Each structure stands twice: as C-alpha cells, then as structure tokens.
Coordinates of C-alpha atoms in Angstrom, one line a residue:
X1 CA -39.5 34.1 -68.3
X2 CA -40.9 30.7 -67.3
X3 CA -44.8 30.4 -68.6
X4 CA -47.5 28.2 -66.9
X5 CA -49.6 26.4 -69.5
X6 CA -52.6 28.1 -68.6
X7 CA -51.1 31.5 -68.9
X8 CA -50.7 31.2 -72.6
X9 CA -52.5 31.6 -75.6
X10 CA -51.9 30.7 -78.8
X11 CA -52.0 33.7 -81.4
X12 CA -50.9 32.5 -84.6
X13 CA -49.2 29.2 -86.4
X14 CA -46.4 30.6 -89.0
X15 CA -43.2 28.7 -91.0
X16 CA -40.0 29.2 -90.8
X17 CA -37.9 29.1 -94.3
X18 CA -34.7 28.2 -95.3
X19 CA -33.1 28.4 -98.8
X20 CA -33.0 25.4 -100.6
X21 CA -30.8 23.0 -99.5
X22 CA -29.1 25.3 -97.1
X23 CA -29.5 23.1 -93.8
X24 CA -27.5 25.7 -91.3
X25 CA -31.0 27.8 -91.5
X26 CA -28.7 31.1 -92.3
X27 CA -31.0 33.6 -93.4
X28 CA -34.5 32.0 -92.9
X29 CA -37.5 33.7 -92.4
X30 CA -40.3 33.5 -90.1
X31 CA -43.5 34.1 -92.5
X32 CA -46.2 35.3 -90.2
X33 CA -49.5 36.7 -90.7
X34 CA -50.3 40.5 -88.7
X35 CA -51.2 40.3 -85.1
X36 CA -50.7 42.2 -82.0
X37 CA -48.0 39.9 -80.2
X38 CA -48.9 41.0 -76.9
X39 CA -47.1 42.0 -74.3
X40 CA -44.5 39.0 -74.0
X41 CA -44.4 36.7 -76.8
X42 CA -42.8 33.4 -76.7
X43 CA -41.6 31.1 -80.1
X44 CA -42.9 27.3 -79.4
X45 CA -41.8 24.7 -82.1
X46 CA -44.9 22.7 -83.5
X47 CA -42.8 20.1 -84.9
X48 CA -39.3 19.3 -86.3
X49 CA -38.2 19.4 -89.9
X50 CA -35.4 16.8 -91.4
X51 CA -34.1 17.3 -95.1
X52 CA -33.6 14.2 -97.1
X53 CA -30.4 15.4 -98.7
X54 CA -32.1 15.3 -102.1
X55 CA -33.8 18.9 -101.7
X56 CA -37.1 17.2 -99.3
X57 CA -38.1 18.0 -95.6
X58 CA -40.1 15.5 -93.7
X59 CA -42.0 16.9 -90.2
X60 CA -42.1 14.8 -87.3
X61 CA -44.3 15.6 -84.1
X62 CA -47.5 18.0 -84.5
X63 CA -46.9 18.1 -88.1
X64 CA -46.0 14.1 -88.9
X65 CA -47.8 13.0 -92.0
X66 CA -47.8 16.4 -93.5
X67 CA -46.7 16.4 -97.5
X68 CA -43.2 17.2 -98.0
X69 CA -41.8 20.7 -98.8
X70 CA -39.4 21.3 -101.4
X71 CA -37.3 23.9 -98.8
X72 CA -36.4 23.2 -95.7
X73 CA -39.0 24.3 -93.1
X74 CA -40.3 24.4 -88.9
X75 CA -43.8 24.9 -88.1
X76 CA -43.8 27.3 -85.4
X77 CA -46.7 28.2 -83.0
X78 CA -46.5 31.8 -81.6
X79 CA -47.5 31.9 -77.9
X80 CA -48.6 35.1 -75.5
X81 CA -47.3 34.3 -72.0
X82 CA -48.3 36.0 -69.4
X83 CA -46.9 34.8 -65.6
X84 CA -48.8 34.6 -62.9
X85 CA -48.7 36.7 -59.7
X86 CA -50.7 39.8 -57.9
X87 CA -50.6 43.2 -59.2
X88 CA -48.3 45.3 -57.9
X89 CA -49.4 49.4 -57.1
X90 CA -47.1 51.7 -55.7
X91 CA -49.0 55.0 -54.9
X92 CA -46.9 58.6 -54.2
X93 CA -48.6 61.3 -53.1
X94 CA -46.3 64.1 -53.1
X95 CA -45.7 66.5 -50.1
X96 CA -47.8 64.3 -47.9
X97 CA -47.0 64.7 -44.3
X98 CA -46.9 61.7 -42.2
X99 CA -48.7 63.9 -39.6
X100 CA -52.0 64.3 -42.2
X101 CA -52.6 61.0 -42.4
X102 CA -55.3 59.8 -39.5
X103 CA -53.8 56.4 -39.0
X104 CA -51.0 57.9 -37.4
X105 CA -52.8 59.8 -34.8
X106 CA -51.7 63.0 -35.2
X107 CA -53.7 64.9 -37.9
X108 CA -54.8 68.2 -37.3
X109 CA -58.7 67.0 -38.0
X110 CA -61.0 64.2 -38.0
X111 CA -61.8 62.7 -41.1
X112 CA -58.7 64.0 -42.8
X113 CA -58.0 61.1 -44.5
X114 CA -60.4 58.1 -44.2
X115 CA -59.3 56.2 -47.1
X116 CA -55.8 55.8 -46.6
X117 CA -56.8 55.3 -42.8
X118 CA -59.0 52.4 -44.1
X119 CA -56.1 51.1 -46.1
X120 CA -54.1 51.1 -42.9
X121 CA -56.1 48.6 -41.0
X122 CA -55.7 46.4 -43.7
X123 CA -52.0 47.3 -43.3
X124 CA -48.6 47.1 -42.0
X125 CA -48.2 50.4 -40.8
X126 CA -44.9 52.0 -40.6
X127 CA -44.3 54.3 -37.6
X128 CA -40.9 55.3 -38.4
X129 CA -40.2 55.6 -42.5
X130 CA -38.3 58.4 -44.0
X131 CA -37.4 59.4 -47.1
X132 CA -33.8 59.9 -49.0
X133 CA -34.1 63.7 -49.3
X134 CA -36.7 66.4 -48.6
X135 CA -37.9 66.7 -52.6
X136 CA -39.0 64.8 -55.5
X137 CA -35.8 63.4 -57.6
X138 CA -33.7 61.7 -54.9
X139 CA -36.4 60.2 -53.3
X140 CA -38.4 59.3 -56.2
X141 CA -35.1 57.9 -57.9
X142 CA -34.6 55.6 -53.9
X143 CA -37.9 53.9 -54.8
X144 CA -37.4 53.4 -57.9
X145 CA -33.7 51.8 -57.7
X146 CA -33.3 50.8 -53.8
X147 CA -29.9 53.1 -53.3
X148 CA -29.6 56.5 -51.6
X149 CA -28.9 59.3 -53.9
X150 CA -24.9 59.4 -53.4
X151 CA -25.5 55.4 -55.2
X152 CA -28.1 56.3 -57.8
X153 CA -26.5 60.0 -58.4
X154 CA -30.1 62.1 -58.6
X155 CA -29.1 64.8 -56.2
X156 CA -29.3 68.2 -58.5
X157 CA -31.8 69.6 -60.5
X158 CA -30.7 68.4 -63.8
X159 CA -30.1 64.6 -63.3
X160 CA -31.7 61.6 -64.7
X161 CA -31.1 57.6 -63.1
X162 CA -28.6 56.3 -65.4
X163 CA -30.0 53.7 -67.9
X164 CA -27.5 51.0 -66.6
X165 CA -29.3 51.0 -63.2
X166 CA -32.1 48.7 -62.5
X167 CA -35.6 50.0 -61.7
X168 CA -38.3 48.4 -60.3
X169 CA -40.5 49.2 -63.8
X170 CA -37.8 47.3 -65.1
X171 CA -38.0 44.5 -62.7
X172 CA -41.5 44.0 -63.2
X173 CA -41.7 44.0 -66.7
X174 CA -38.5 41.4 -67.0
X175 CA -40.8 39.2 -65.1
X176 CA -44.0 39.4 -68.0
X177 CA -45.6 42.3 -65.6
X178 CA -47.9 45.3 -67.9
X179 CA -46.1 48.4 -66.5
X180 CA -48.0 51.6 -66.3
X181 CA -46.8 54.7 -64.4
X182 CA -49.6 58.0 -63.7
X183 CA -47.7 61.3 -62.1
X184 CA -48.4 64.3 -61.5
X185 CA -44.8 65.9 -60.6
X186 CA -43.5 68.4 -63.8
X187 CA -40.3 67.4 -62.7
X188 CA -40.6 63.6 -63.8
X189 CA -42.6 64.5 -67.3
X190 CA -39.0 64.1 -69.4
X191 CA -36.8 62.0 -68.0
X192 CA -35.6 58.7 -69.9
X193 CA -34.3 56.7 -66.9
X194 CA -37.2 57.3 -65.0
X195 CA -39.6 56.0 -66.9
X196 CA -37.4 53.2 -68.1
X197 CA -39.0 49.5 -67.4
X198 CA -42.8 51.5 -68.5
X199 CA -45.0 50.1 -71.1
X200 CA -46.9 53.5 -70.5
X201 CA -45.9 57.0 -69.2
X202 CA -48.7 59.6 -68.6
X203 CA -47.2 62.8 -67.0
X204 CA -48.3 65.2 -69.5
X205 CA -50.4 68.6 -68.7
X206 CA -53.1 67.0 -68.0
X207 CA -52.0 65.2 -65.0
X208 CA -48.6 67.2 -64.4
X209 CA -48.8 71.1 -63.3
X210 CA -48.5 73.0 -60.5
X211 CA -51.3 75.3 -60.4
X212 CA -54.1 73.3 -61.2
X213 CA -55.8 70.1 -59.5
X214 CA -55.0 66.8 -61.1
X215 CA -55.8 64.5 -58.8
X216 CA -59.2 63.5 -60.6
X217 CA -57.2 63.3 -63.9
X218 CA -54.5 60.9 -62.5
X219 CA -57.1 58.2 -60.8
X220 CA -58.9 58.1 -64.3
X221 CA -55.9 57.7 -66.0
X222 CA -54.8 55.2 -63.1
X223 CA -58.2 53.0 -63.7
X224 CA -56.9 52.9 -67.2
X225 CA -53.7 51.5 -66.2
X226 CA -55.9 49.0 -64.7
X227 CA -57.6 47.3 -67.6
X228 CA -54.6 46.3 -68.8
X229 CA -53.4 42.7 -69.7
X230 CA -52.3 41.6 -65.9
X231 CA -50.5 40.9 -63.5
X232 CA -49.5 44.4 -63.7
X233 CA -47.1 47.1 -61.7
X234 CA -48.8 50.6 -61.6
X235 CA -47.3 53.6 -60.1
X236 CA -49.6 56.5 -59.4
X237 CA -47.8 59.5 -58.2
X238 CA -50.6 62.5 -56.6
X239 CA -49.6 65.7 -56.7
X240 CA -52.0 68.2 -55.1
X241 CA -50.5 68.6 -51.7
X242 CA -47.8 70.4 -53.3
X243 CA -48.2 74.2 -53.5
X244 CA -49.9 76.2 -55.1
X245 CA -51.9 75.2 -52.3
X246 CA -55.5 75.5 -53.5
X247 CA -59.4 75.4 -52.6
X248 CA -61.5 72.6 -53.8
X249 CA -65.2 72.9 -54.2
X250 CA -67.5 71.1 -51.7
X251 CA -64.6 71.0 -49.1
X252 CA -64.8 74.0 -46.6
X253 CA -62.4 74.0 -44.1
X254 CA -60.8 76.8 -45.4
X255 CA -61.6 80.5 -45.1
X256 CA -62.5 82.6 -48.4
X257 CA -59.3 84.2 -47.5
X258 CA -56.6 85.5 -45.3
X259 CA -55.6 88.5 -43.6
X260 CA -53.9 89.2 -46.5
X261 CA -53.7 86.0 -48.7
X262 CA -56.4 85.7 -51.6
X263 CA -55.3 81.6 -52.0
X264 CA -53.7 82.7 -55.6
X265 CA -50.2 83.5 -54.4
X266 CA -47.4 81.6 -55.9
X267 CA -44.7 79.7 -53.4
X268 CA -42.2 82.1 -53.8
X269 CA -44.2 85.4 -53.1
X270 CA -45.4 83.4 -49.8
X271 CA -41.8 83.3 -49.1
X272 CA -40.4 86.7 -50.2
X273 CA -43.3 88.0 -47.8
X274 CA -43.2 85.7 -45.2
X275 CA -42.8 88.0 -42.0
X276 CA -45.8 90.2 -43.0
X277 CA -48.0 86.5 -43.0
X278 CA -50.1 86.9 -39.4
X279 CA -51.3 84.1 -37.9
X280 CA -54.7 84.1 -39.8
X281 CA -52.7 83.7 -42.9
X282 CA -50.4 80.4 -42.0
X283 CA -53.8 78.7 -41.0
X284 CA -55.4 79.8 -44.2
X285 CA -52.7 78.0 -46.0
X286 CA -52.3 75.1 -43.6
X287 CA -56.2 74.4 -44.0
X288 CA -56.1 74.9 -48.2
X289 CA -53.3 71.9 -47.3
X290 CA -55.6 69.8 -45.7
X291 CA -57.9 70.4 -48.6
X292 CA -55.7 69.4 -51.1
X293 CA -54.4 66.2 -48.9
X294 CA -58.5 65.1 -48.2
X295 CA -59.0 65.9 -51.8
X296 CA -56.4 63.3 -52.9
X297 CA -57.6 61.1 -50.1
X298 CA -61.0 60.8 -51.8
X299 CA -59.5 60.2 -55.4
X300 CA -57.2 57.4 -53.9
X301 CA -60.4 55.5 -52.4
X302 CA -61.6 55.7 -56.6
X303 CA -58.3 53.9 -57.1
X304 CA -58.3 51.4 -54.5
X305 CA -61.9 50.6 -55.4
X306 CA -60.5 48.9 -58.6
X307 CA -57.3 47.4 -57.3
X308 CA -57.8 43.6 -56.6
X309 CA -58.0 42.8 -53.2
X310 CA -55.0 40.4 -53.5
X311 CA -52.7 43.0 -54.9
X312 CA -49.5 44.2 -53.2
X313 CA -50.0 48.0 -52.4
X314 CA -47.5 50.2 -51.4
X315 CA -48.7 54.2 -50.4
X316 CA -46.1 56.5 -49.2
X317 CA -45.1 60.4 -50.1
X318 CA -41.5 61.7 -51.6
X319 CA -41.4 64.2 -49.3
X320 CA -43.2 66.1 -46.6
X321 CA -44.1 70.0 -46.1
X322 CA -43.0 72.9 -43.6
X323 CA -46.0 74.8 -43.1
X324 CA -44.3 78.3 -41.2
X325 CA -43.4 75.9 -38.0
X326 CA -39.9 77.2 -38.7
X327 CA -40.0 80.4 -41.1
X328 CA -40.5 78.3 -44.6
X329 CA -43.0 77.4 -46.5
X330 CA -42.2 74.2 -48.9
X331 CA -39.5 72.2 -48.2
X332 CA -36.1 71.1 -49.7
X333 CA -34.0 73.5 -47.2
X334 CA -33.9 71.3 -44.2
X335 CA -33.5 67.7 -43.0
X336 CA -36.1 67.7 -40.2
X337 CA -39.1 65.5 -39.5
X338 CA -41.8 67.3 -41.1
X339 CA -40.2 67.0 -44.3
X340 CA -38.0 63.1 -43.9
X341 CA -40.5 61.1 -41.8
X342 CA -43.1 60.0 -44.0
X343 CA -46.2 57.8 -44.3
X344 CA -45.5 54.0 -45.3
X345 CA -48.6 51.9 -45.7
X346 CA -48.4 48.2 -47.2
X347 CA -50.5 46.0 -48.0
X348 CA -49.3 42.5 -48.1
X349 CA -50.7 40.2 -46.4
X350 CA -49.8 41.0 -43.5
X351 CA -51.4 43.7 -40.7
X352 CA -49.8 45.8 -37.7
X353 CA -47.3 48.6 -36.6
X354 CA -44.1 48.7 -36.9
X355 CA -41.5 51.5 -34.6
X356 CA -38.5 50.0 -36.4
X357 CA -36.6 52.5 -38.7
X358 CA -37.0 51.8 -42.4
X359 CA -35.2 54.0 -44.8
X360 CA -36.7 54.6 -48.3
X361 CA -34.4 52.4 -50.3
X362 CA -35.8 49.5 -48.2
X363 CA -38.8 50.2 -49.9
X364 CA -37.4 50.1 -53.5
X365 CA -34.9 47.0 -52.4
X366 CA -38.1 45.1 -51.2
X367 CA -40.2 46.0 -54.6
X368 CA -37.0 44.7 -57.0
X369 CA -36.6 41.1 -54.9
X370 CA -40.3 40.9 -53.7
X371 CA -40.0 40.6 -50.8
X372 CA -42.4 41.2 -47.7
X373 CA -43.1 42.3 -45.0
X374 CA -40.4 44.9 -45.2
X375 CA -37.3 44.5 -42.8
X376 CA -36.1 46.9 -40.6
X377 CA -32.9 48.7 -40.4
X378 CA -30.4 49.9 -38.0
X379 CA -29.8 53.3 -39.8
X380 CA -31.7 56.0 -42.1
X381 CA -29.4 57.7 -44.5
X382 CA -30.8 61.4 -45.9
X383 CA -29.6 64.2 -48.5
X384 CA -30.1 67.2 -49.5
X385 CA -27.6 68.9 -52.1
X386 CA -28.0 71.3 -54.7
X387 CA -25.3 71.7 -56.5
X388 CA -25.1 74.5 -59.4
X389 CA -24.5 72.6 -62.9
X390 CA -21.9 75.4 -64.7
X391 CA -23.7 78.9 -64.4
X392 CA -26.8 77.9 -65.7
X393 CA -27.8 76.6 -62.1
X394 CA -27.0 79.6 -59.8
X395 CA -30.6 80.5 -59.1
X396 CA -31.6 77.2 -57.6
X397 CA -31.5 76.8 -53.5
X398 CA -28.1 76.8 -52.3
X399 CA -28.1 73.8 -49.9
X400 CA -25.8 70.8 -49.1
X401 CA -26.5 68.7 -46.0
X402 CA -26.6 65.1 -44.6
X403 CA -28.0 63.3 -42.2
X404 CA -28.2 59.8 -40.2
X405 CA -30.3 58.6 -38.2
X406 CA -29.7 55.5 -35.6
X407 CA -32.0 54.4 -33.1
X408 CA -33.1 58.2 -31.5
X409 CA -30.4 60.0 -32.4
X410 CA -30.4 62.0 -35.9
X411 CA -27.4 63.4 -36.7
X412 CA -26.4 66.4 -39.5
X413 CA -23.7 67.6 -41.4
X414 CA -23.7 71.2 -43.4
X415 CA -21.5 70.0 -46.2
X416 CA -21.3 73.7 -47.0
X417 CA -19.6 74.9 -43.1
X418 CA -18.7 71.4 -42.0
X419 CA -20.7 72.4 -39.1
X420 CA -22.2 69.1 -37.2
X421 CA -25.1 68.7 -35.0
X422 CA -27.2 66.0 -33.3
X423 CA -30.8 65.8 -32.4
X424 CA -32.4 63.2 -29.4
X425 CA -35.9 62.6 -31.3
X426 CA -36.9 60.7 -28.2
X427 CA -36.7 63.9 -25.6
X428 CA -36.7 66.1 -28.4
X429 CA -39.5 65.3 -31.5
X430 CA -39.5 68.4 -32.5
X431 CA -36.0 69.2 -33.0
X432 CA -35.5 72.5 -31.4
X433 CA -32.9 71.9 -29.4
X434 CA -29.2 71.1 -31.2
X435 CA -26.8 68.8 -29.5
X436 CA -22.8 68.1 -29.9
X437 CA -22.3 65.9 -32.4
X438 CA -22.2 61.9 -31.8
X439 CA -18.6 60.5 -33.0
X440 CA -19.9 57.2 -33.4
X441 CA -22.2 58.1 -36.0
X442 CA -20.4 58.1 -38.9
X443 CA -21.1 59.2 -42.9
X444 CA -21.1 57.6 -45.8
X445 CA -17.2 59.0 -47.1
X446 CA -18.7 59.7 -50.3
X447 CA -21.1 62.6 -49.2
X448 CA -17.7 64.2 -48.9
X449 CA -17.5 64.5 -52.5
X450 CA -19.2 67.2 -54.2
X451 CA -22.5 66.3 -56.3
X452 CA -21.7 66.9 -59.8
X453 CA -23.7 66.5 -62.9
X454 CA -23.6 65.6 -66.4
X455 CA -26.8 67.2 -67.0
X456 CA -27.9 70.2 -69.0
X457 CA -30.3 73.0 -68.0
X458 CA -33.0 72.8 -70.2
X459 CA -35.4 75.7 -70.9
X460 CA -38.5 73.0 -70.1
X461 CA -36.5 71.8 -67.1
X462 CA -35.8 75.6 -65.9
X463 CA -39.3 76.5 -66.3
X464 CA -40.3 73.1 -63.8
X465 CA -37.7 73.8 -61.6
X466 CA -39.1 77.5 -61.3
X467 CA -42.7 76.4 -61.2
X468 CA -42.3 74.2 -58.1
X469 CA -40.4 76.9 -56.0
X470 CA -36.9 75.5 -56.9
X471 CA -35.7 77.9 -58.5
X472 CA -35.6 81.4 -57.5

C-alpha cells in the first residue's frame, strides 16, 4: 500500500534493539509504548544506526547528534496510513423485484419507492441486470467474487466461498479501505469466507431473522459503519421483502386481512395451501410486499443521507419474488424474470439507461478492479441447483436447472430430465410460451457436473434453511 503524505499520522516514536555486538539484528526488538495502531500501520525509519565495532552505535539522519548507545539501535517512527479514494457502499436488498422499484416504470403503485427512484436520476440505470441464481448464496457469493456459482462453487445449502478466492471485502481492505458489512439474511450470519476481507460483521438477531422487521436495525447499524476511519467499503444487505411478508405501522396499503390470511402465516403453509388462496388473498400478500419494499425504501433514504455524495454506490437485490403469477409463492424453483432480472442502480459519476445485458458477476468483477461505468456483456449465465449433501439434505427443494441468456433469447436446461427449452423475451416478456431449443446457445460444460459439497448440515444452518422456506 502506497501512502500520500497527508494521509498519515504519526502515532508513536519507538527503538529497535539488538544484542550487543550482534550487527545481523537477529532477534531485536521493537520497544513500543501501547497504542491503537489503526487500521493500516506502516514502520518508517527515523534515522540509521552504524556500530563502531568496539560495542558503540552512532545515528545519522533525524537522530544525528544523539549520544551514543552501548547496543546497537534504529529509531523508528510508527505511521497510520490511510489511502485516499471515495467510499465504496454496496446496498442488497433481498427479494426485491425489479418491477417494485419506480425508476423502472413498472411498479404496481406510485410512490413505491421514492428513494431509490431519487438515487436513479443520479444514476446509471440498468434496464437489463440479472442475477446468478434465484436465492441468496450464489448470488450473494457472484458479488462478492465476480464468478458464476459453477466458478465460486456456492450452489447448495451448505457451502461457504473458499478462503483462497478473492472477495471484494478483501480487495478493499488490501488497498487501506475500513470494511464494514450490515445484513439481514440468517443464511450469511456463520459463514467464514463470506465475511472474509471485513473489519466488522453484524448479522446477528438483531438485524438477521425472518419474522421480524430489521430494516430500522440495519441502517443504524449501517450509520455506524459510517463513522469509521475512511475511505471505507460498506455492504448493507436489507431483508424485509423476504417473507414472512408483514404489515408495518403508518403504511396502509394493505387490508387488516384476507379472505382467509391473518398476515401471520409462515411461507410454507402459504404454499401447502396455495389452491384454497382466492384472489383477495394473493393481493393481501402482494400489498404486505409492497409494504415491506416502501418500508426498506424509507430506511435506505436514512442511509444515503449519510453517504458522501462522492461515494461509489452500488443498489441491487440477490434475487426477486413470485408472488402466485405462476402457482409459487417465494422463489428458488424457477429461472424466470420475476425472480433473475433485477434492479442495478450505480452511482458513479456517471448518469443514464442502459438495455445492454449485464450479468451479476460483472458487478462483482467491476467492484474488485474499480472500474466504471460497468461494461456490457454478450451473455447472462444463471443457476439453480440444489443438491442433497449425504441424507442430511433430502428435505431441501429438489431442483437443478440452467439458463443463458443472449441478446432476446433465454434459454434452459432441466439438469434433472435434460429437457431444453427457449424463451423470445422480446415477443414473449412474460415467458408463457416455451420454444425448441436454440443449438447455438451453448452451456458452460461444467453445469454437466453434479454440484457436490464439502459442507456439513449444521443444526443452526438447518434451522435457517427451514426458516426461509428452504427446507421443507
């Protein structure tokens, strides 16, 4: 790390020892007093020592004039460098659909969103971003390392990012940068190469659970993050969009109830009884998810209050959300839009719209080399495979398909039948109507191989995985 002068401060003046007339410096000590080093110290000599042969030292430079020592010693300053450069904030809100967010037009009510629709027109708005897979780990783990999940190998429930892999936390804080992470996901709470590259991890219960509102708890936390030494990277991961979906106080766009939903039912008895749901009872839920995304909204315009306004910011979700369009309530089953094409705001500098495709590990490739305005690419690549780790695993969603996407045409693979299909998003948005497959589109050969894992089933990871409608 290469310091500018005025980015240092001087904390302390110490000596370094040798033994007697022992000139190689073997052993010596560094005799300092206590003091918080900071975040990135550097050693800086003060002056030079040369030994006399007869059992003297002499100090040239800062130090000339100074009596002689009977051991052999260097004056040493101690210096706290910090580099210079903007703050860095990468914001995930989880489950967000790119179809809730106003600056993209299609959002199901006014005033949905006004402060990430602010944020967009100071923005480069991406038309056309998707995630790696339709839930939390791959994705996550693609903006955090810049490969698709067959390259960073988070694809089941149990899996971490290997250590050897380089994340973005640790990109940041390689260059002098405070890293602070704030998220909400029980998934994330546990895992070492995750949160590897952080100076500070808050997922705890708190901030992390599914069946209460945290988005308050993360900003505060969040501002924290802020006070810190800079130039910093903070990533703040919202989670309230994810189900349970729930009411908020002083937003009422939601009925007291359903035709048969209270608002207290848990994801999976949605699902178990999701023919019996009337019509009444998808909008119910759909507005309680509008209420969590607005809520979330409002808590993200606390955060960007305090962000400088010269800082890179980078908002996007993991994931989106079926809301009973197709007979599911969540997501992870599926490859389609509502749950791949996400929002992608960033703020760097420069403002617009972009229609060009840009895969998530774009994202994490520009945050590791720094560089923007993102640049399009030719093709999306997208997974989702569960794959049972031994027989602790059976319960968990039983699915295995990829996708890729080039110019209009989205094409998928059930890993599981080998069955193919291809959709025209141009003359078909929606995906309703399955084509023959495209030869010309080819997959990765790896998603041939079967995800395996290395992982164990924990009784904490269990319980998230059950929590978060993973499990069964």
């Amino acid at each position: 790390m290469t310091c500018q002068a005025n980015s240092c401060t001087r904390l302390l003046n110490g000596a370094l020892l040798g033994s007697g007339g022992d000139l190689s410096w073997s052993g010596a000590t560094l005799l300092l007093d206590e003091v918080d080093l900071g975040e990135h110290p550097q050693l800086a000599h003060r002056g030079t020592a040369e030994h006399d042969g007869a059992g003297k030292t002499s100090l040239t430079g800062a130090d000339a004039g100074a009596e002689p020592y009977t051991q052999p010693m260097v004056l040493l300053s101690l210096f706290a460098c910090r580099p210079t450069g903007p703050d860095v904030v990468l914001v995930v809100v989880d489950t967000l659909r790119m179809d809730h967010v106003g600056a993209y037009g299609q959002a199901p009510r006014q005033g949905l969103t006004p402060v990430m629709d602010a944020l967009a027109e100071q923005s480069m708005v991406y038309e056309r971003a998707y995630a790696s897979s339709p839930w939390t780990m791959p994705s996550t783990a693609t903006l955090f390392t810049g490969l698709s999940p067959y390259e960073h190998g988070v694809r089941t429930g149990v899996d971490d990012i290997p250590l050897e892999l380089e994340t973005v936390a640790e990109h940041y804080a390689d260059k002098g940068y405070t890293t602070c992470a704030v998220q909400g996901n029980l998934l994330l709470k546990s895992l070492p190469g995750f949160q590897q590259g952080f100076d500070a991890w808050h997922g705890g219960p708190a901030v992390a659970g599914a069946y209460t509102i945290t988005s308050d708890a993360i900003t505060d936390l969040a501002l924290e993050c802020l006070q810190t030494p800079g130039p910093r990277f903070v990533y703040v991961h919202y989670f309230d969009p994810h189900d349970m979906y729930l009411d908020h106080e002083g937003i009422d766009w939601a009925p007291a109830s359903g035709d048969t939903l209270t608002g207290k039912e848990q994801i999976d008895t949605l699902r178990d009884g999701f023919d019996a749901l009337t019509p009444a009872d998808l909008e119910f839920l759909r507005a309680l998810y509008t209420e969590e995304v607005h809520f979330t909204d409002q808590q993200l315009g606390r955060l960007l209050a305090a962000v400088d306004p010269e800082a890179l910011v980078v908002l996007t979700s993991d994931h989106g959300e079926e809301l009973g369009e197709r007979g599911w309530l969540g997501h992870t089953i599926t490859l389609n839009e509502e749950l791949v094409k996400v929002p992608l705001l960033v703020r760097d500098g420069t403002v617009g719209r972009s229609s060009e495709l840009v895969p998530a590990s774009s994202v994490g490739q520009a945050l590791l080399r720094g560089e923007f305005p993102l640049q399009p690419s030719k093709r999306v690549e997208l997974e989702v495979l569960f794959a049972p780790a031994g027989d602790q695993e059976q319960g968990l969603k039983d699915v295995a398909l990829v996708g890729v996407i080039e110019g209009d045409n989205k094409q998928v693979r059930d890993l599981k039948t080998t069955e193919v299909w291809r959709y025209d998003l141009a003359a078909d948005p929606g995906e309703l109507q399955r084509l023959p497959a495209d030869p010309s589109l080819v997959f990765p050969p790896k998603w041939d191989e079967s995800a395996s894992s290395t992982g164990v089933m924990t009784p904490e990871r269990e319980e998230a995985l059950r929590a978060l409608g993973y499990m069964d």
